[in-house]
């Protein structure tokens, strides 16, 4: 009988603790805070064209900015963009500097240990880009070559995993620096997205896509536990896709329209 009472007391205490946690989570509900303050703070790299950049008037533009504008419109709040480099995306989110991250953020199992992802907003293809005349047509051909990537990006992760031993991977702080390294001959090739390759090809015909390394779905990063915001974003993505606005943003900024996007 005494053991039964002890178990009952333990159960009551555990339930009370869970209730306290639930209350604490509700009092720090990011979705409610966004609505209350009338502003959503979004982390975007503005040095990663065509995803994020500044136009001739020095205003933010690009695919990620277009998606952020659609989200703020449908939330009925103002948009504040925090410019960031690739390696700051996750820390800025987890420390609360931004509410969400829309920054060419490839979906990976490793990152999902630290944050939650929305459903995909675009599926990119990671490409090896090199001088048009070069014969770099597979991973083995990169052995002994200098391959540039943006530090802490999906491109960095993918080529680090797949590269054949002897490949010289060189890391740069942002996409602009990575591209410049290719243009100036500092590296023999870079790994970047198909949309980024299109942007390079629009500037010059000296460089070409050589081969695909892997597909890379991209999503919106949300802090772990922000379930209301996560659910709203997934609903928003579905509505933007159903209405064709997400495809229109893909076409305008990336030059590629996905037939579909992964949902999970």
PDB file of C-alpha atoms in Angstrom:
ATOM      1  CA  UNK A   1       0.000   0.000   0.000  1.00  0.00           C
ATOM      2  CA  UNK A   2       2.832   2.368   0.939  1.00  0.00           C
ATOM      3  CA  UNK A   3       4.587   1.643  -2.380  1.00  0.00           C
ATOM      4  CA  UNK A   4       1.378   2.461  -4.241  1.00  0.00           C
ATOM      5  CA  UNK A   5       1.081   5.798  -2.440  1.00  0.00           C
ATOM      6  CA  UNK A   6       4.708   6.635  -3.233  1.00  0.00           C
ATOM      7  CA  UNK A   7       4.137   5.903  -6.925  1.00  0.00           C
ATOM      8  CA  UNK A   8       1.032   8.072  -6.881  1.00  0.00           C
ATOM      9  CA  UNK A   9       2.936  10.977  -5.300  1.00  0.00           C
ATOM     10  CA  UNK A  10       5.753  10.622  -7.817  1.00  0.00           C
ATOM     11  CA  UNK A  11       3.192  10.653 -10.640  1.00  0.00           C
ATOM     12  CA  UNK A  12       1.567  13.836  -9.306  1.00  0.00           C
ATOM     13  CA  UNK A  13       4.936  15.577  -8.973  1.00  0.00           C
ATOM     14  CA  UNK A  14       5.973  14.516 -12.497  1.00  0.00           C
ATOM     15  CA  UNK A  15       2.687  15.789 -13.910  1.00  0.00           C
ATOM     16  CA  UNK A  16       3.158  19.090 -12.086  1.00  0.00           C
ATOM     17  CA  UNK A  17       6.678  19.433 -13.523  1.00  0.00           C
ATOM     18  CA  UNK A  18       5.456  18.755 -17.043  1.00  0.00           C
ATOM     19  CA  UNK A  19       2.676  21.282 -16.528  1.00  0.00           C
ATOM     20  CA  UNK A  20       5.231  23.879 -15.400  1.00  0.00           C
ATOM     21  CA  UNK A  21       7.362  23.223 -18.489  1.00  0.00           C
ATOM     22  CA  UNK A  22       4.312  23.579 -20.718  1.00  0.00           C
ATOM     23  CA  UNK A  23       3.425  26.910 -19.088  1.00  0.00           C
ATOM     24  CA  UNK A  24       7.017  28.110 -19.503  1.00  0.00           C
ATOM     25  CA  UNK A  25       6.965  27.201 -23.175  1.00  0.00           C
ATOM     26  CA  UNK A  26       3.672  29.010 -23.670  1.00  0.00           C
ATOM     27  CA  UNK A  27       5.029  32.196 -22.072  1.00  0.00           C
ATOM     28  CA  UNK A  28       7.929  32.249 -24.581  1.00  0.00           C
ATOM     29  CA  UNK A  29       5.880  31.490 -27.675  1.00  0.00           C
ATOM     30  CA  UNK A  30       7.810  33.063 -30.569  1.00  0.00           C
ATOM     31  CA  UNK A  31       4.782  33.088 -32.840  1.00  0.00           C
ATOM     32  CA  UNK A  32       2.758  35.099 -30.313  1.00  0.00           C
ATOM     33  CA  UNK A  33       5.714  37.431 -29.702  1.00  0.00           C
ATOM     34  CA  UNK A  34       6.030  38.161 -33.432  1.00  0.00           C
ATOM     35  CA  UNK A  35       2.352  39.073 -33.679  1.00  0.00           C
ATOM     36  CA  UNK A  36       2.495  41.177 -30.502  1.00  0.00           C
ATOM     37  CA  UNK A  37       5.569  43.168 -31.543  1.00  0.00           C
ATOM     38  CA  UNK A  38       4.299  43.547 -35.114  1.00  0.00           C
ATOM     39  CA  UNK A  39       7.616  42.491 -36.630  1.00  0.00           C
ATOM     40  CA  UNK A  40       9.401  39.301 -37.668  1.00  0.00           C
ATOM     41  CA  UNK A  41      13.204  39.236 -37.573  1.00  0.00           C
ATOM     42  CA  UNK A  42      14.659  37.037 -40.318  1.00  0.00           C
ATOM     43  CA  UNK A  43      18.279  35.974 -40.783  1.00  0.00           C
ATOM     44  CA  UNK A  44      19.382  36.163 -44.434  1.00  0.00           C
ATOM     45  CA  UNK A  45      22.830  36.294 -46.003  1.00  0.00           C
ATOM     46  CA  UNK A  46      22.883  39.287 -48.344  1.00  0.00           C
ATOM     47  CA  UNK A  47      26.136  38.134 -49.942  1.00  0.00           C
ATOM     48  CA  UNK A  48      24.729  34.923 -51.448  1.00  0.00           C
ATOM     49  CA  UNK A  49      23.179  35.788 -54.826  1.00  0.00           C
ATOM     50  CA  UNK A  50      20.660  34.929 -56.136  1.00  0.00           C
ATOM     51  CA  UNK A  51      19.278  33.939 -52.720  1.00  0.00           C
ATOM     52  CA  UNK A  52      20.224  37.099 -50.855  1.00  0.00           C
ATOM     53  CA  UNK A  53      21.875  40.286 -52.091  1.00  0.00           C
ATOM     54  CA  UNK A  54      21.334  44.040 -52.376  1.00  0.00           C
ATOM     55  CA  UNK A  55      19.965  45.762 -55.479  1.00  0.00           C
ATOM     56  CA  UNK A  56      21.202  48.962 -57.104  1.00  0.00           C
ATOM     57  CA  UNK A  57      19.329  50.951 -54.455  1.00  0.00           C
ATOM     58  CA  UNK A  58      21.118  48.933 -51.726  1.00  0.00           C
ATOM     59  CA  UNK A  59      17.854  47.298 -50.700  1.00  0.00           C
ATOM     60  CA  UNK A  60      17.726  43.584 -49.866  1.00  0.00           C
ATOM     61  CA  UNK A  61      16.618  41.367 -52.748  1.00  0.00           C
ATOM     62  CA  UNK A  62      16.789  37.776 -53.960  1.00  0.00           C
ATOM     63  CA  UNK A  63      14.821  34.578 -53.466  1.00  0.00           C
ATOM     64  CA  UNK A  64      15.204  34.379 -49.679  1.00  0.00           C
ATOM     65  CA  UNK A  65      14.163  38.017 -49.344  1.00  0.00           C
ATOM     66  CA  UNK A  66      11.128  37.400 -51.573  1.00  0.00           C
ATOM     67  CA  UNK A  67      10.026  34.497 -49.358  1.00  0.00           C
ATOM     68  CA  UNK A  68      10.573  36.589 -46.218  1.00  0.00           C
ATOM     69  CA  UNK A  69       8.419  39.365 -47.685  1.00  0.00           C
ATOM     70  CA  UNK A  70       5.610  36.902 -48.439  1.00  0.00           C
ATOM     71  CA  UNK A  71       5.772  35.557 -44.884  1.00  0.00           C
ATOM     72  CA  UNK A  72       5.689  39.021 -43.281  1.00  0.00           C
ATOM     73  CA  UNK A  73       2.818  40.011 -45.590  1.00  0.00           C
ATOM     74  CA  UNK A  74       0.708  37.025 -44.603  1.00  0.00           C
ATOM     75  CA  UNK A  75       1.551  37.383 -40.910  1.00  0.00           C
ATOM     76  CA  UNK A  76       0.510  41.030 -41.151  1.00  0.00           C
ATOM     77  CA  UNK A  77       3.762  42.253 -39.587  1.00  0.00           C
ATOM     78  CA  UNK A  78       6.802  44.271 -40.631  1.00  0.00           C
ATOM     79  CA  UNK A  79       9.988  42.569 -41.820  1.00  0.00           C
ATOM     80  CA  UNK A  80      13.440  43.119 -40.328  1.00  0.00           C
ATOM     81  CA  UNK A  81      16.363  41.387 -42.049  1.00  0.00           C
ATOM     82  CA  UNK A  82      19.570  40.558 -40.193  1.00  0.00           C
ATOM     83  CA  UNK A  83      22.445  40.069 -42.622  1.00  0.00           C
ATOM     84  CA  UNK A  84      24.664  37.122 -41.688  1.00  0.00           C
ATOM     85  CA  UNK A  85      27.433  34.878 -42.949  1.00  0.00           C
ATOM     86  CA  UNK A  86      26.806  31.145 -43.406  1.00  0.00           C
ATOM     87  CA  UNK A  87      28.449  29.994 -40.168  1.00  0.00           C
ATOM     88  CA  UNK A  88      26.337  32.458 -38.111  1.00  0.00           C
ATOM     89  CA  UNK A  89      22.970  31.143 -39.302  1.00  0.00           C
ATOM     90  CA  UNK A  90      22.429  28.479 -36.637  1.00  0.00           C
ATOM     91  CA  UNK A  91      23.975  30.461 -33.711  1.00  0.00           C
ATOM     92  CA  UNK A  92      21.901  33.548 -34.574  1.00  0.00           C
ATOM     93  CA  UNK A  93      18.765  31.412 -34.476  1.00  0.00           C
ATOM     94  CA  UNK A  94      19.488  29.406 -31.334  1.00  0.00           C
ATOM     95  CA  UNK A  95      20.543  32.496 -29.342  1.00  0.00           C
ATOM     96  CA  UNK A  96      17.388  34.404 -30.304  1.00  0.00           C
ATOM     97  CA  UNK A  97      19.045  37.075 -32.451  1.00  0.00           C
ATOM     98  CA  UNK A  98      16.574  36.190 -35.214  1.00  0.00           C
ATOM     99  CA  UNK A  99      13.131  34.564 -35.172  1.00  0.00           C
ATOM    100  CA  UNK A 100      13.735  32.376 -38.235  1.00  0.00           C
ATOM    101  CA  UNK A 101      16.455  31.769 -40.805  1.00  0.00           C
ATOM    102  CA  UNK A 102      15.792  31.869 -44.561  1.00  0.00           C
ATOM    103  CA  UNK A 103      19.317  31.822 -45.904  1.00  0.00           C
ATOM    104  CA  UNK A 104      19.836  29.159 -48.598  1.00  0.00           C
ATOM    105  CA  UNK A 105      19.617  26.798 -45.636  1.00  0.00           C
ATOM    106  CA  UNK A 106      20.150  23.225 -46.809  1.00  0.00           C
ATOM    107  CA  UNK A 107      18.294  20.589 -44.816  1.00  0.00           C
ATOM    108  CA  UNK A 108      20.674  18.164 -43.096  1.00  0.00           C
ATOM    109  CA  UNK A 109      20.288  15.607 -40.311  1.00  0.00           C
ATOM    110  CA  UNK A 110      23.228  17.165 -38.447  1.00  0.00           C
ATOM    111  CA  UNK A 111      21.681  20.652 -38.362  1.00  0.00           C
ATOM    112  CA  UNK A 112      18.333  19.142 -37.361  1.00  0.00           C
ATOM    113  CA  UNK A 113      19.954  18.180 -34.042  1.00  0.00           C
ATOM    114  CA  UNK A 114      20.119  21.888 -33.192  1.00  0.00           C
ATOM    115  CA  UNK A 115      17.089  23.397 -34.962  1.00  0.00           C
ATOM    116  CA  UNK A 116      13.776  22.480 -36.561  1.00  0.00           C
ATOM    117  CA  UNK A 117      13.194  22.824 -40.295  1.00  0.00           C
ATOM    118  CA  UNK A 118      10.068  23.849 -42.118  1.00  0.00           C
ATOM    119  CA  UNK A 119       9.043  21.951 -45.207  1.00  0.00           C
ATOM    120  CA  UNK A 120      11.253  22.668 -48.205  1.00  0.00           C
ATOM    121  CA  UNK A 121      10.930  25.915 -50.146  1.00  0.00           C
ATOM    122  CA  UNK A 122      13.374  24.947 -52.902  1.00  0.00           C
ATOM    123  CA  UNK A 123      15.416  21.948 -53.992  1.00  0.00           C
ATOM    124  CA  UNK A 124      18.852  22.949 -55.218  1.00  0.00           C
ATOM    125  CA  UNK A 125      21.494  20.806 -56.888  1.00  0.00           C
ATOM    126  CA  UNK A 126      25.062  21.132 -55.662  1.00  0.00           C
ATOM    127  CA  UNK A 127      27.356  21.482 -58.667  1.00  0.00           C
ATOM    128  CA  UNK A 128      31.068  21.562 -59.349  1.00  0.00           C
ATOM    129  CA  UNK A 129      31.734  24.767 -61.296  1.00  0.00           C
ATOM    130  CA  UNK A 130      35.066  25.253 -63.061  1.00  0.00           C
ATOM    131  CA  UNK A 131      36.629  26.945 -66.087  1.00  0.00           C
ATOM    132  CA  UNK A 132      34.809  25.856 -69.243  1.00  0.00           C
ATOM    133  CA  UNK A 133      37.932  24.342 -70.799  1.00  0.00           C
ATOM    134  CA  UNK A 134      38.790  22.185 -67.770  1.00  0.00           C
ATOM    135  CA  UNK A 135      38.182  18.409 -67.724  1.00  0.00           C
ATOM    136  CA  UNK A 136      36.877  18.124 -64.178  1.00  0.00           C
ATOM    137  CA  UNK A 137      33.998  15.739 -64.790  1.00  0.00           C
ATOM    138  CA  UNK A 138      33.970  13.577 -61.632  1.00  0.00           C
ATOM    139  CA  UNK A 139      35.160  13.504 -58.022  1.00  0.00           C
ATOM    140  CA  UNK A 140      38.343  11.617 -58.923  1.00  0.00           C
ATOM    141  CA  UNK A 141      39.326  14.439 -61.276  1.00  0.00           C
ATOM    142  CA  UNK A 142      39.373  16.840 -58.305  1.00  0.00           C
ATOM    143  CA  UNK A 143      42.282  15.029 -56.630  1.00  0.00           C
ATOM    144  CA  UNK A 144      45.196  17.463 -56.387  1.00  0.00           C
ATOM    145  CA  UNK A 145      42.927  20.379 -57.310  1.00  0.00           C
ATOM    146  CA  UNK A 146      41.966  23.352 -55.155  1.00  0.00           C
ATOM    147  CA  UNK A 147      38.200  23.301 -54.597  1.00  0.00           C
ATOM    148  CA  UNK A 148      36.557  26.337 -53.018  1.00  0.00           C
ATOM    149  CA  UNK A 149      33.486  26.230 -50.781  1.00  0.00           C
ATOM    150  CA  UNK A 150      31.722  28.618 -48.446  1.00  0.00           C
ATOM    151  CA  UNK A 151      32.536  27.717 -44.863  1.00  0.00           C
ATOM    152  CA  UNK A 152      29.779  25.875 -42.908  1.00  0.00           C
ATOM    153  CA  UNK A 153      27.516  25.735 -45.973  1.00  0.00           C
ATOM    154  CA  UNK A 154      25.817  22.627 -47.345  1.00  0.00           C
ATOM    155  CA  UNK A 155      28.357  22.735 -50.170  1.00  0.00           C
ATOM    156  CA  UNK A 156      31.140  22.500 -47.597  1.00  0.00           C
ATOM    157  CA  UNK A 157      29.483  19.549 -45.855  1.00  0.00           C
ATOM    158  CA  UNK A 158      28.741  17.650 -49.059  1.00  0.00           C
ATOM    159  CA  UNK A 159      32.161  17.931 -50.697  1.00  0.00           C
ATOM    160  CA  UNK A 160      33.918  17.217 -47.380  1.00  0.00           C
ATOM    161  CA  UNK A 161      31.954  13.957 -47.132  1.00  0.00           C
ATOM    162  CA  UNK A 162      32.304  12.928 -50.776  1.00  0.00           C
ATOM    163  CA  UNK A 163      35.750  14.194 -51.797  1.00  0.00           C
ATOM    164  CA  UNK A 164      38.387  11.655 -52.742  1.00  0.00           C
ATOM    165  CA  UNK A 165      41.516  11.783 -50.576  1.00  0.00           C
ATOM    166  CA  UNK A 166      43.973  14.277 -52.021  1.00  0.00           C
ATOM    167  CA  UNK A 167      41.342  16.903 -52.896  1.00  0.00           C
ATOM    168  CA  UNK A 168      42.431  20.290 -51.555  1.00  0.00           C
ATOM    169  CA  UNK A 169      39.317  21.912 -50.089  1.00  0.00           C
ATOM    170  CA  UNK A 170      39.647  25.641 -49.422  1.00  0.00           C
ATOM    171  CA  UNK A 171      37.015  27.457 -47.355  1.00  0.00           C
ATOM    172  CA  UNK A 172      35.868  31.064 -47.679  1.00  0.00           C
ATOM    173  CA  UNK A 173      33.664  33.176 -45.442  1.00  0.00           C
ATOM    174  CA  UNK A 174      30.836  33.887 -47.907  1.00  0.00           C
ATOM    175  CA  UNK A 175      29.667  33.023 -51.422  1.00  0.00           C
ATOM    176  CA  UNK A 176      30.989  36.256 -52.891  1.00  0.00           C
ATOM    177  CA  UNK A 177      34.506  35.386 -51.694  1.00  0.00           C
ATOM    178  CA  UNK A 178      34.159  31.805 -52.965  1.00  0.00           C
ATOM    179  CA  UNK A 179      33.067  33.002 -56.408  1.00  0.00           C
ATOM    180  CA  UNK A 180      35.849  35.582 -56.525  1.00  0.00           C
ATOM    181  CA  UNK A 181      38.395  32.868 -55.758  1.00  0.00           C
ATOM    182  CA  UNK A 182      37.173  31.011 -58.855  1.00  0.00           C
ATOM    183  CA  UNK A 183      37.195  34.132 -61.034  1.00  0.00           C
ATOM    184  CA  UNK A 184      40.770  35.038 -60.059  1.00  0.00           C
ATOM    185  CA  UNK A 185      42.199  31.527 -60.319  1.00  0.00           C
ATOM    186  CA  UNK A 186      42.810  31.182 -56.598  1.00  0.00           C
ATOM    187  CA  UNK A 187      40.979  27.836 -56.828  1.00  0.00           C
ATOM    188  CA  UNK A 188      40.495  25.399 -59.715  1.00  0.00           C
ATOM    189  CA  UNK A 189      36.812  24.824 -59.032  1.00  0.00           C
ATOM    190  CA  UNK A 190      34.057  25.584 -56.538  1.00  0.00           C
ATOM    191  CA  UNK A 191      31.031  23.687 -55.286  1.00  0.00           C
ATOM    192  CA  UNK A 192      27.851  25.748 -55.372  1.00  0.00           C
ATOM    193  CA  UNK A 193      24.167  25.514 -56.182  1.00  0.00           C
ATOM    194  CA  UNK A 194      22.678  25.272 -59.652  1.00  0.00           C
ATOM    195  CA  UNK A 195      20.991  28.654 -59.228  1.00  0.00           C
ATOM    196  CA  UNK A 196      24.319  30.219 -58.239  1.00  0.00           C
ATOM    197  CA  UNK A 197      25.868  28.598 -61.316  1.00  0.00           C
ATOM    198  CA  UNK A 198      23.196  30.225 -63.466  1.00  0.00           C
ATOM    199  CA  UNK A 199      24.045  33.586 -61.923  1.00  0.00           C
ATOM    200  CA  UNK A 200      27.725  33.068 -62.741  1.00  0.00           C
ATOM    201  CA  UNK A 201      26.888  32.037 -66.315  1.00  0.00           C
ATOM    202  CA  UNK A 202      24.838  35.215 -66.700  1.00  0.00           C
ATOM    203  CA  UNK A 203      28.020  37.214 -66.022  1.00  0.00           C
ATOM    204  CA  UNK A 204      30.516  35.229 -68.088  1.00  0.00           C
ATOM    205  CA  UNK A 205      30.870  32.153 -70.293  1.00  0.00           C
ATOM    206  CA  UNK A 206      34.350  31.368 -68.936  1.00  0.00           C
ATOM    207  CA  UNK A 207      32.940  28.973 -66.337  1.00  0.00           C
ATOM    208  CA  UNK A 208      30.560  26.037 -66.600  1.00  0.00           C
ATOM    209  CA  UNK A 209      28.774  23.415 -64.518  1.00  0.00           C
ATOM    210  CA  UNK A 210      30.827  20.225 -64.641  1.00  0.00           C
ATOM    211  CA  UNK A 211      28.833  17.651 -62.675  1.00  0.00           C
ATOM    212  CA  UNK A 212      26.284  17.359 -59.880  1.00  0.00           C
ATOM    213  CA  UNK A 213      27.419  16.236 -56.443  1.00  0.00           C
ATOM    214  CA  UNK A 214      24.014  15.939 -54.757  1.00  0.00           C
ATOM    215  CA  UNK A 215      20.535  17.432 -54.501  1.00  0.00           C
ATOM    216  CA  UNK A 216      19.971  19.733 -51.540  1.00  0.00           C
ATOM    217  CA  UNK A 217      16.454  20.621 -50.297  1.00  0.00           C
ATOM    218  CA  UNK A 218      16.325  24.000 -48.566  1.00  0.00           C
ATOM    219  CA  UNK A 219      13.994  24.963 -45.745  1.00  0.00           C
ATOM    220  CA  UNK A 220      13.369  27.632 -43.137  1.00  0.00           C
ATOM    221  CA  UNK A 221      15.142  27.258 -39.813  1.00  0.00           C
ATOM    222  CA  UNK A 222      13.099  27.505 -36.597  1.00  0.00           C
ATOM    223  CA  UNK A 223      14.203  27.165 -32.976  1.00  0.00           C
ATOM    224  CA  UNK A 224      13.534  23.817 -31.337  1.00  0.00           C
ATOM    225  CA  UNK A 225      10.258  23.966 -29.420  1.00  0.00           C
ATOM    226  CA  UNK A 226       8.706  26.762 -31.516  1.00  0.00           C
ATOM    227  CA  UNK A 227       5.926  24.446 -32.656  1.00  0.00           C
ATOM    228  CA  UNK A 228       3.273  27.117 -33.267  1.00  0.00           C
ATOM    229  CA  UNK A 229       5.605  29.081 -35.536  1.00  0.00           C
ATOM    230  CA  UNK A 230       6.768  25.870 -37.227  1.00  0.00           C
ATOM    231  CA  UNK A 231       3.175  24.809 -37.924  1.00  0.00           C
ATOM    232  CA  UNK A 232       2.246  28.242 -39.275  1.00  0.00           C
ATOM    233  CA  UNK A 233       5.259  28.276 -41.603  1.00  0.00           C
ATOM    234  CA  UNK A 234       4.395  24.842 -42.994  1.00  0.00           C
ATOM    235  CA  UNK A 235       0.840  26.038 -43.585  1.00  0.00           C
ATOM    236  CA  UNK A 236       2.161  29.189 -45.262  1.00  0.00           C
ATOM    237  CA  UNK A 237       4.514  27.221 -47.524  1.00  0.00           C
ATOM    238  CA  UNK A 238       1.640  24.961 -48.588  1.00  0.00           C
ATOM    239  CA  UNK A 239      -0.558  27.975 -49.398  1.00  0.00           C
ATOM    240  CA  UNK A 240       2.232  29.782 -51.278  1.00  0.00           C
ATOM    241  CA  UNK A 241       2.871  26.636 -53.310  1.00  0.00           C
ATOM    242  CA  UNK A 242      -0.818  26.027 -53.982  1.00  0.00           C
ATOM    243  CA  UNK A 243      -1.242  29.622 -55.128  1.00  0.00           C
ATOM    244  CA  UNK A 244       1.853  29.541 -57.351  1.00  0.00           C
ATOM    245  CA  UNK A 245       3.655  32.354 -55.528  1.00  0.00           C
ATOM    246  CA  UNK A 246       6.521  30.165 -54.375  1.00  0.00           C
ATOM    247  CA  UNK A 247       7.082  28.870 -57.912  1.00  0.00           C
ATOM    248  CA  UNK A 248       6.965  32.450 -59.224  1.00  0.00           C
ATOM    249  CA  UNK A 249       9.700  33.481 -56.761  1.00  0.00           C
ATOM    250  CA  UNK A 250      11.800  30.473 -57.792  1.00  0.00           C
ATOM    251  CA  UNK A 251      11.473  31.403 -61.465  1.00  0.00           C
ATOM    252  CA  UNK A 252      12.177  35.104 -60.932  1.00  0.00           C
ATOM    253  CA  UNK A 253      15.258  34.728 -58.767  1.00  0.00           C
ATOM    254  CA  UNK A 254      16.641  31.242 -59.369  1.00  0.00           C
ATOM    255  CA  UNK A 255      15.652  30.594 -62.979  1.00  0.00           C
ATOM    256  CA  UNK A 256      14.561  27.096 -61.951  1.00  0.00           C
ATOM    257  CA  UNK A 257      11.087  25.980 -60.913  1.00  0.00           C
ATOM    258  CA  UNK A 258      10.830  22.749 -58.915  1.00  0.00           C
ATOM    259  CA  UNK A 259       8.166  20.296 -60.050  1.00  0.00           C
ATOM    260  CA  UNK A 260       7.482  19.692 -56.368  1.00  0.00           C
ATOM    261  CA  UNK A 261       9.115  20.264 -52.977  1.00  0.00           C
ATOM    262  CA  UNK A 262       9.644  17.666 -50.218  1.00  0.00           C
ATOM    263  CA  UNK A 263       7.257  17.670 -47.270  1.00  0.00           C
ATOM    264  CA  UNK A 264       7.769  15.888 -43.973  1.00  0.00           C
TER     265      UNK A 264
END
